[in-house]
Short mmCIF file of C-alpha atoms in Angstrom, two decimals:
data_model
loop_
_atom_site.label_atom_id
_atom_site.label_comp_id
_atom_site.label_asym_id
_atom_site.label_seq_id
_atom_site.Cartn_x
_atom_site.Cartn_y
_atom_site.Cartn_z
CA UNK A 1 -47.86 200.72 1.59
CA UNK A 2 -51.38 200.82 -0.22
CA UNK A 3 -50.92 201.24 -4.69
CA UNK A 4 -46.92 200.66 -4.26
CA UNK A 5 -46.72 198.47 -7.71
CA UNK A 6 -47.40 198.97 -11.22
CA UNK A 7 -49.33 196.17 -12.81
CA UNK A 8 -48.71 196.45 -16.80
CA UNK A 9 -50.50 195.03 -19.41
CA UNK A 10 -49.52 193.56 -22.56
CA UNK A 11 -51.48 192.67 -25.47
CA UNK A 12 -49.74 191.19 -28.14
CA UNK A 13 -49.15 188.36 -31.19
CA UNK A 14 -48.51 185.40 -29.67
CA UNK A 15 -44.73 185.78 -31.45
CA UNK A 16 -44.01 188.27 -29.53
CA UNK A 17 -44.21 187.17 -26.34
CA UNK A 18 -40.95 185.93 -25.30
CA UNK A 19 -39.30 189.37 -26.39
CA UNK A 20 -41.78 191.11 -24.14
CA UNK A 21 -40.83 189.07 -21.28
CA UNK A 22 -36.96 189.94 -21.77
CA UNK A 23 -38.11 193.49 -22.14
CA UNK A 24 -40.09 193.32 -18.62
CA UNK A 25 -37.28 190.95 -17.13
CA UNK A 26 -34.82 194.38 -18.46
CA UNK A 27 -37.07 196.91 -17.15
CA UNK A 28 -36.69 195.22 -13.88
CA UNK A 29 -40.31 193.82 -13.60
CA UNK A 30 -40.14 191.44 -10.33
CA UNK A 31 -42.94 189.08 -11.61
CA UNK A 32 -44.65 188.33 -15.15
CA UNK A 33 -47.05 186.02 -16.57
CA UNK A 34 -48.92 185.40 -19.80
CA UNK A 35 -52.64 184.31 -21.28
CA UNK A 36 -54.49 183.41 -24.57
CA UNK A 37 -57.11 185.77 -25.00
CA UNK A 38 -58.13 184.71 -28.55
CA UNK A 39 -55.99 184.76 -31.30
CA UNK A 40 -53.72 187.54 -28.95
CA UNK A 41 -51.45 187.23 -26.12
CA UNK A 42 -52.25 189.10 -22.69
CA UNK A 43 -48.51 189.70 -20.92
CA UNK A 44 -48.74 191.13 -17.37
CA UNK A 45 -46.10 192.50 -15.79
CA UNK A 46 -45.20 193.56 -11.99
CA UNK A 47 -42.48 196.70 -11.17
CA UNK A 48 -42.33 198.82 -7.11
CA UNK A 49 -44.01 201.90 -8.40
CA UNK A 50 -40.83 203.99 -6.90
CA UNK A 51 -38.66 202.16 -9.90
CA UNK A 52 -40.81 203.88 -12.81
CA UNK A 53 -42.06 206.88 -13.42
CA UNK A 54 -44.66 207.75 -16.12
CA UNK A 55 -42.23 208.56 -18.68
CA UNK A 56 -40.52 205.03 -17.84
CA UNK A 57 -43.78 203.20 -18.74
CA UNK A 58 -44.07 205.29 -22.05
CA UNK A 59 -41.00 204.67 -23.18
CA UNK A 60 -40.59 200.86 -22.30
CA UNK A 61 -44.00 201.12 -24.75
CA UNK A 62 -42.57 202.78 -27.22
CA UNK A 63 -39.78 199.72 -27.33
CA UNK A 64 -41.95 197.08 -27.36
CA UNK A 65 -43.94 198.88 -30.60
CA UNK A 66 -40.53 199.03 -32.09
CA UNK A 67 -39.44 195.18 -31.55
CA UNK A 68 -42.89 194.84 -33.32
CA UNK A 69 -41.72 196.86 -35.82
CA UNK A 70 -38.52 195.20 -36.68
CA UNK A 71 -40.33 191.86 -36.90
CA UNK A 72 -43.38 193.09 -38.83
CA UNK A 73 -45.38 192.14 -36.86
CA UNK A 74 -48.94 193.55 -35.21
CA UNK A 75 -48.10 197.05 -32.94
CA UNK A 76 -48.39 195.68 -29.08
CA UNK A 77 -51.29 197.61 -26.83
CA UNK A 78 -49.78 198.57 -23.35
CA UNK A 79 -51.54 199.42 -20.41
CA UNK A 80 -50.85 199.98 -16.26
CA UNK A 81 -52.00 200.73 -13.22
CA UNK A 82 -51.79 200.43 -9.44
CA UNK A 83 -51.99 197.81 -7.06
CA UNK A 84 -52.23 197.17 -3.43
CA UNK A 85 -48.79 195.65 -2.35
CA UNK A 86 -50.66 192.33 -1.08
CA UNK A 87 -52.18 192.21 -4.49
CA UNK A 88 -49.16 192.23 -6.86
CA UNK A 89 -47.66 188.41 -6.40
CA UNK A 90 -50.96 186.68 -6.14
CA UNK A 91 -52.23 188.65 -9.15
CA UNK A 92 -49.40 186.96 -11.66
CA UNK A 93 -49.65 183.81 -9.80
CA UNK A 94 -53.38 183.25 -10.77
CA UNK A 95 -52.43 182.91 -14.12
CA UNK A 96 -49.45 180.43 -13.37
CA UNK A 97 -49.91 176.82 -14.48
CA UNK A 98 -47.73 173.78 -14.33
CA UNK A 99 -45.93 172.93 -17.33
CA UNK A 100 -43.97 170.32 -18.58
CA UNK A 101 -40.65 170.83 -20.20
CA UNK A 102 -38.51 168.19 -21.80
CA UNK A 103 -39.08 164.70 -21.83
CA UNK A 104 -38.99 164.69 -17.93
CA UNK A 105 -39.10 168.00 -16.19
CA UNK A 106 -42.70 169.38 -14.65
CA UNK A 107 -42.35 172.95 -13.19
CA UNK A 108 -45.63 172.84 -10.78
CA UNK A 109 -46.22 176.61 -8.87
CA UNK A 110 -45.75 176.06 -4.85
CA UNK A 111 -48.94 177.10 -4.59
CA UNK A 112 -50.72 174.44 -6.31
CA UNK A 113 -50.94 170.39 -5.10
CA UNK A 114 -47.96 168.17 -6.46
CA UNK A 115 -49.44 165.81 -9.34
CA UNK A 116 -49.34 162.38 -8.28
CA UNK A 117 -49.95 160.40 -11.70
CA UNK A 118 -46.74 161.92 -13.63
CA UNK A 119 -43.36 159.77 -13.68
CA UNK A 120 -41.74 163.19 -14.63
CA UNK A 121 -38.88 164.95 -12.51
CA UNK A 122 -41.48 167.77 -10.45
CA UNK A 123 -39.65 171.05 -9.86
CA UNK A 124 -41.73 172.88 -6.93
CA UNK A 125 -41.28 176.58 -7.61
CA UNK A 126 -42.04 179.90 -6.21
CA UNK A 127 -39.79 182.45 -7.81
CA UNK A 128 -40.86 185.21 -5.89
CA UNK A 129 -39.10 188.84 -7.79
CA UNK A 130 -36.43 186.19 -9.16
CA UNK A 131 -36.12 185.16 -13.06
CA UNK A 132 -36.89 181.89 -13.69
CA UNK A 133 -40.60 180.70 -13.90
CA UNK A 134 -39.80 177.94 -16.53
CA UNK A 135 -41.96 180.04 -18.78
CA UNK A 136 -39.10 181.87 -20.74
CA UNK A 137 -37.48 180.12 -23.94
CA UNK A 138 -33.64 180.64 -22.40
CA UNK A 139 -34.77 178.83 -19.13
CA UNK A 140 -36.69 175.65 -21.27
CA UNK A 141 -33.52 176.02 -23.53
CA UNK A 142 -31.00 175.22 -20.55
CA UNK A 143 -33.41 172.26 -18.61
CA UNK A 144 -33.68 170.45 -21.91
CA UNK A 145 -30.19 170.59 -22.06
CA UNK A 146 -29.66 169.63 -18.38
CA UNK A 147 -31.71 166.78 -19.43
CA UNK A 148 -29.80 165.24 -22.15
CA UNK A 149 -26.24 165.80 -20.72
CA UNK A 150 -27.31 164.60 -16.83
CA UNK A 151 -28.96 161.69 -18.65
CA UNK A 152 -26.92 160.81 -20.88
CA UNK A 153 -25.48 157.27 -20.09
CA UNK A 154 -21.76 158.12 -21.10
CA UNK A 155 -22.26 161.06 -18.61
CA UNK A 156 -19.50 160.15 -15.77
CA UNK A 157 -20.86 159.84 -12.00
CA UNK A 158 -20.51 162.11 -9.30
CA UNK A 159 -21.29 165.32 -10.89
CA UNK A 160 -20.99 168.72 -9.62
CA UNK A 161 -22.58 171.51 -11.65
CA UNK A 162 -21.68 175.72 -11.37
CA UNK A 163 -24.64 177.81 -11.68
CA UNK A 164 -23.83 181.16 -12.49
CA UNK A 165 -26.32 184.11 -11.80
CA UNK A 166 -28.95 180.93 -10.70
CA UNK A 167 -31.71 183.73 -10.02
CA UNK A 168 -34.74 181.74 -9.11
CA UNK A 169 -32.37 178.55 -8.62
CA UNK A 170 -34.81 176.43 -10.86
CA UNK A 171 -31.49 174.99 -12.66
CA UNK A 172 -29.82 174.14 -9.89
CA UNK A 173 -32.79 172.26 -8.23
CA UNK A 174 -32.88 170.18 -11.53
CA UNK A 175 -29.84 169.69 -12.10
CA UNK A 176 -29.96 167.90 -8.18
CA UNK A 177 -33.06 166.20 -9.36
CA UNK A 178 -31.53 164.69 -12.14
CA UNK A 179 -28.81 163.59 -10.02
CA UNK A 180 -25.82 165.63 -9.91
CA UNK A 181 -24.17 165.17 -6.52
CA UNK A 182 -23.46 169.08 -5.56
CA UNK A 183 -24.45 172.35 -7.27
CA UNK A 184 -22.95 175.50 -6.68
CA UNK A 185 -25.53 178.67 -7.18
CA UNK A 186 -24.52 182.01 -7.12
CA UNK A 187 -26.17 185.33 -7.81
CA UNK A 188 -25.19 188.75 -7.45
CA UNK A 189 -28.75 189.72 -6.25
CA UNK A 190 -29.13 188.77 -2.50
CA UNK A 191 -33.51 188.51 -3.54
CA UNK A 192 -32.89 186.00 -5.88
CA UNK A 193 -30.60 184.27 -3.76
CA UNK A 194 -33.16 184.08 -0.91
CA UNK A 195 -35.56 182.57 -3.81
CA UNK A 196 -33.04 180.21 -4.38
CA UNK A 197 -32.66 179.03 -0.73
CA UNK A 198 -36.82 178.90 -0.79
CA UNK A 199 -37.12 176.81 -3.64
CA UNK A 200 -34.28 174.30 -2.67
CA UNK A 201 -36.23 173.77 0.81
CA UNK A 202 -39.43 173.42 -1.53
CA UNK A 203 -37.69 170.38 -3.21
CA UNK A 204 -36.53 168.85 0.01
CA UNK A 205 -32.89 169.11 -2.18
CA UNK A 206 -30.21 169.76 1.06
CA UNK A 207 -28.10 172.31 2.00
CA UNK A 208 -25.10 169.82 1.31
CA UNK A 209 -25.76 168.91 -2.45
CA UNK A 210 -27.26 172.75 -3.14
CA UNK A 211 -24.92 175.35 -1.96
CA UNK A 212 -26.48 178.80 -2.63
CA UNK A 213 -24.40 182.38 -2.30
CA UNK A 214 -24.02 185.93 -3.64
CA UNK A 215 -21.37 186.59 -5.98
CA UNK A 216 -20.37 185.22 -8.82
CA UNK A 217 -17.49 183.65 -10.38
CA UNK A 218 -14.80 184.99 -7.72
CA UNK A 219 -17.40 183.59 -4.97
CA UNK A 220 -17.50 180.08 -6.40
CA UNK A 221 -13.18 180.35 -6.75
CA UNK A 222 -13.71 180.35 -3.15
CA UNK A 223 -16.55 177.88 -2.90
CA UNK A 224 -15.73 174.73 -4.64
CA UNK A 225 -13.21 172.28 -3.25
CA UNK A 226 -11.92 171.30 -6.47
CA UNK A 227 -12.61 171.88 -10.41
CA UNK A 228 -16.16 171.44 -11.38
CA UNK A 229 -17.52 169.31 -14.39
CA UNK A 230 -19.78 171.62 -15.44
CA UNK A 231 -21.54 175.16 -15.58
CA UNK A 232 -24.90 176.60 -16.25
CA UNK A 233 -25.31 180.28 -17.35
CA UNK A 234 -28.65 181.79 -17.96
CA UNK A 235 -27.91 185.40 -17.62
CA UNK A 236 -27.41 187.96 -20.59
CA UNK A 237 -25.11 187.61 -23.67
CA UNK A 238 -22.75 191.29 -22.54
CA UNK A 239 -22.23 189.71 -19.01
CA UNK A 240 -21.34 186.12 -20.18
CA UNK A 241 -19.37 187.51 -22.11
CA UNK A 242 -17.50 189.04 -19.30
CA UNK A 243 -17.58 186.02 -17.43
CA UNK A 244 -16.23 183.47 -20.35
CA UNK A 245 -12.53 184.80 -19.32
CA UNK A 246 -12.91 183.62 -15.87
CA UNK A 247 -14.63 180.75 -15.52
CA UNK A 248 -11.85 178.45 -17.17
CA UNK A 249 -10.19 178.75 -13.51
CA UNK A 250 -13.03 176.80 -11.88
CA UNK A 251 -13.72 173.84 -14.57
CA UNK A 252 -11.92 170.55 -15.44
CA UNK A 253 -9.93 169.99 -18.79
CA UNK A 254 -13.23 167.91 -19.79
CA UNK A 255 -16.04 170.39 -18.45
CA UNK A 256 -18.94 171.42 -20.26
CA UNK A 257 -21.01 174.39 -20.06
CA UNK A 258 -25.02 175.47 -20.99
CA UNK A 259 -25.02 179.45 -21.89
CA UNK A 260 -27.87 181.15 -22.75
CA UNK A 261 -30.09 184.25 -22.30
CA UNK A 262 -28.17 185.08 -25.95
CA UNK A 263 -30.52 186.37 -28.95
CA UNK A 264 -29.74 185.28 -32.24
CA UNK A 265 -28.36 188.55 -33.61
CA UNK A 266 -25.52 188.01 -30.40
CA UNK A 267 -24.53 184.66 -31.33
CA UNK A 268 -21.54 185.29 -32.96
CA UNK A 269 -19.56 187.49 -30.48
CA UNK A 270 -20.37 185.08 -27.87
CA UNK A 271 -18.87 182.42 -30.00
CA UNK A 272 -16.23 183.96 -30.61
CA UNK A 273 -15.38 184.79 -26.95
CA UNK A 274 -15.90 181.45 -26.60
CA UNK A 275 -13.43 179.77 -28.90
CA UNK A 276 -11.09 182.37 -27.70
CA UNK A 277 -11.76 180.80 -24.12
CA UNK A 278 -10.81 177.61 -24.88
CA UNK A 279 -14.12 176.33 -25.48
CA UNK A 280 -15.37 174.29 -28.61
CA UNK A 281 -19.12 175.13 -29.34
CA UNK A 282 -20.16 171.52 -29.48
CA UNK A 283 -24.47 172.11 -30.13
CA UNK A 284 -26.10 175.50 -31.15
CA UNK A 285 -30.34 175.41 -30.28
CA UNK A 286 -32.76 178.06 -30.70
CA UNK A 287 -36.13 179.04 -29.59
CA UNK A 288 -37.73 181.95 -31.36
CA UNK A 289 -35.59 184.42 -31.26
CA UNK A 290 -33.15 182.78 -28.64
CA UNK A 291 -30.48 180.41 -28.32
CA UNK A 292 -28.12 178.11 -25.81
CA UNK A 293 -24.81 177.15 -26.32
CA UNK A 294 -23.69 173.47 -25.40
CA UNK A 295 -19.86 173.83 -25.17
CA UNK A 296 -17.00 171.90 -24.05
CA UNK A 297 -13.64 172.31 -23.50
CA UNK A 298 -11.33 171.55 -26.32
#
């Protein structure tokens, strides 16, 4: 169907734009991408146009002018329109790039030709209406800390890794890439779970070492063969949260676990769920207004 998705605009200060993108990622925008434009920040975002009516697109304005508010900062412009249905993916894509993340992590679009003078660890991804891009703080947050604890020398052999609510599955395909033996993915959307499946045939990573599912923590109870070493949760502080209770039943007595999606301002509960839990906050990092949690179990 012809002018079936909204195409929103976003002009912005720079600061602001990873608390636009968890606004969009909220609203349920399937695709988003940013550009310089001077000293300001041009955020586009991609919705169906059946999943927001004019008054939706006022109001999700209205919230981004507050956020602005709050941090005293510059009052966002927003701005939308129609598109063709072929037009909406390719339009965000065009304004993809790669990007490197880390000391050794490259996210490189599908779209685009594989580098061949970098020694880093090239993630091939298309993230079709999944989150994950490698552009967001919370997912940069978790690969840098995929990095240090999958390449950390003291780091024992033979890992297998939980991902839970993998969306675009750009986790799991690096934790594989950095060597963990088998990752379990699971999401409770079945689109991001197709994206998943996509962008583990992308990497050439096998069915074998990257299982992919829908569900969540009861599916991988039923999934993994024995107690995993550790879990990855990118998701949103309330349902983490939720989850903290039950994923003690699928981890070793040594596991360690990567949580983020959290703002600052929720740190605290979800520290205190997770000492509760049985879990020892071992690191604390932040990115603007975000943060992961490195944990362990005490």
């Amino acid at each position: 169907m012809a002018n079936s998705w909204w195409e929103l605009q976003i002009f912005c200060d720079p600061v602001l734009e990873e608390t636009i993108f968890w606004r969009l990622e909220n609203f349920g925008c399937r695709g988003s991408a940013s550009e310089l434009k001077g000293h300001h920040c041009l955020v586009r975002g991609y919705l169906p146009q059946e999943q927001a009516e004019l008054l939706d697109l006022a109001a999700l304005s209205l919230w981004l002018r507050q956020d602005a508010l709050v941090l005293g900062l510059p009052l966002p412009t927003m701005q939308w329109h129609l598109i063709d249905e072929e037009d909406w993916s390719s339009s965000w894509k065009a304004h993809w790039q790669p990007q490197e993340i880390g000391d050794r992590f490259l996210i490189n679009p599908a779209w685009l030709p594989v580098p061949t003078d970098t020694d880093r660890v090239v993630i091939r991804l298309d993230p079709g209406v999944a989150f994950g891009t490698g552009n967001h703080a919370t997912t940069q947050l978790c690969l840098e800390a995929l990095e240090m604890r999958l390449t950390d020398p003291e780091t024992e052999t033979n890992i297998v890794v939980a991902d839970v609510g993998c969306g675009s599955g750009i986790l799991s395909v690096g934790s594989v890439l950095l060597g963990a033996e088998k990752v379990y993915a699971v999401d409770t959307d079945p689109l991001a779970v197709r994206s998943a499946r996509s962008n583990r045939t992308l990497n050439n990573v096998s069915a074998e070492s990257l299982i992919i599912e829908q569900g969540s923590v009861d599916r991988l109870k039923q999934l993994i063969d024995s107690p995993v070493d550790g879990i990855v949760c990118n998701i949103l502080a309330e349902v983490i949260i939720d989850l903290l209770p039950q994923m003690g039943s699928i981890v070793k007595p040594t596991s360690w676990g990567i949580l983020s999606g959290i703002l600052l301002e929720q740190a605290k509960p979800v520290a205190d769920v997770i000492e509760q839990q049985g879990w020892i906050v071992a690191t604390l990092w932040r990115r603007q207004e975000w943060c992961c949690f490195n944990i362990r179990r005490i």
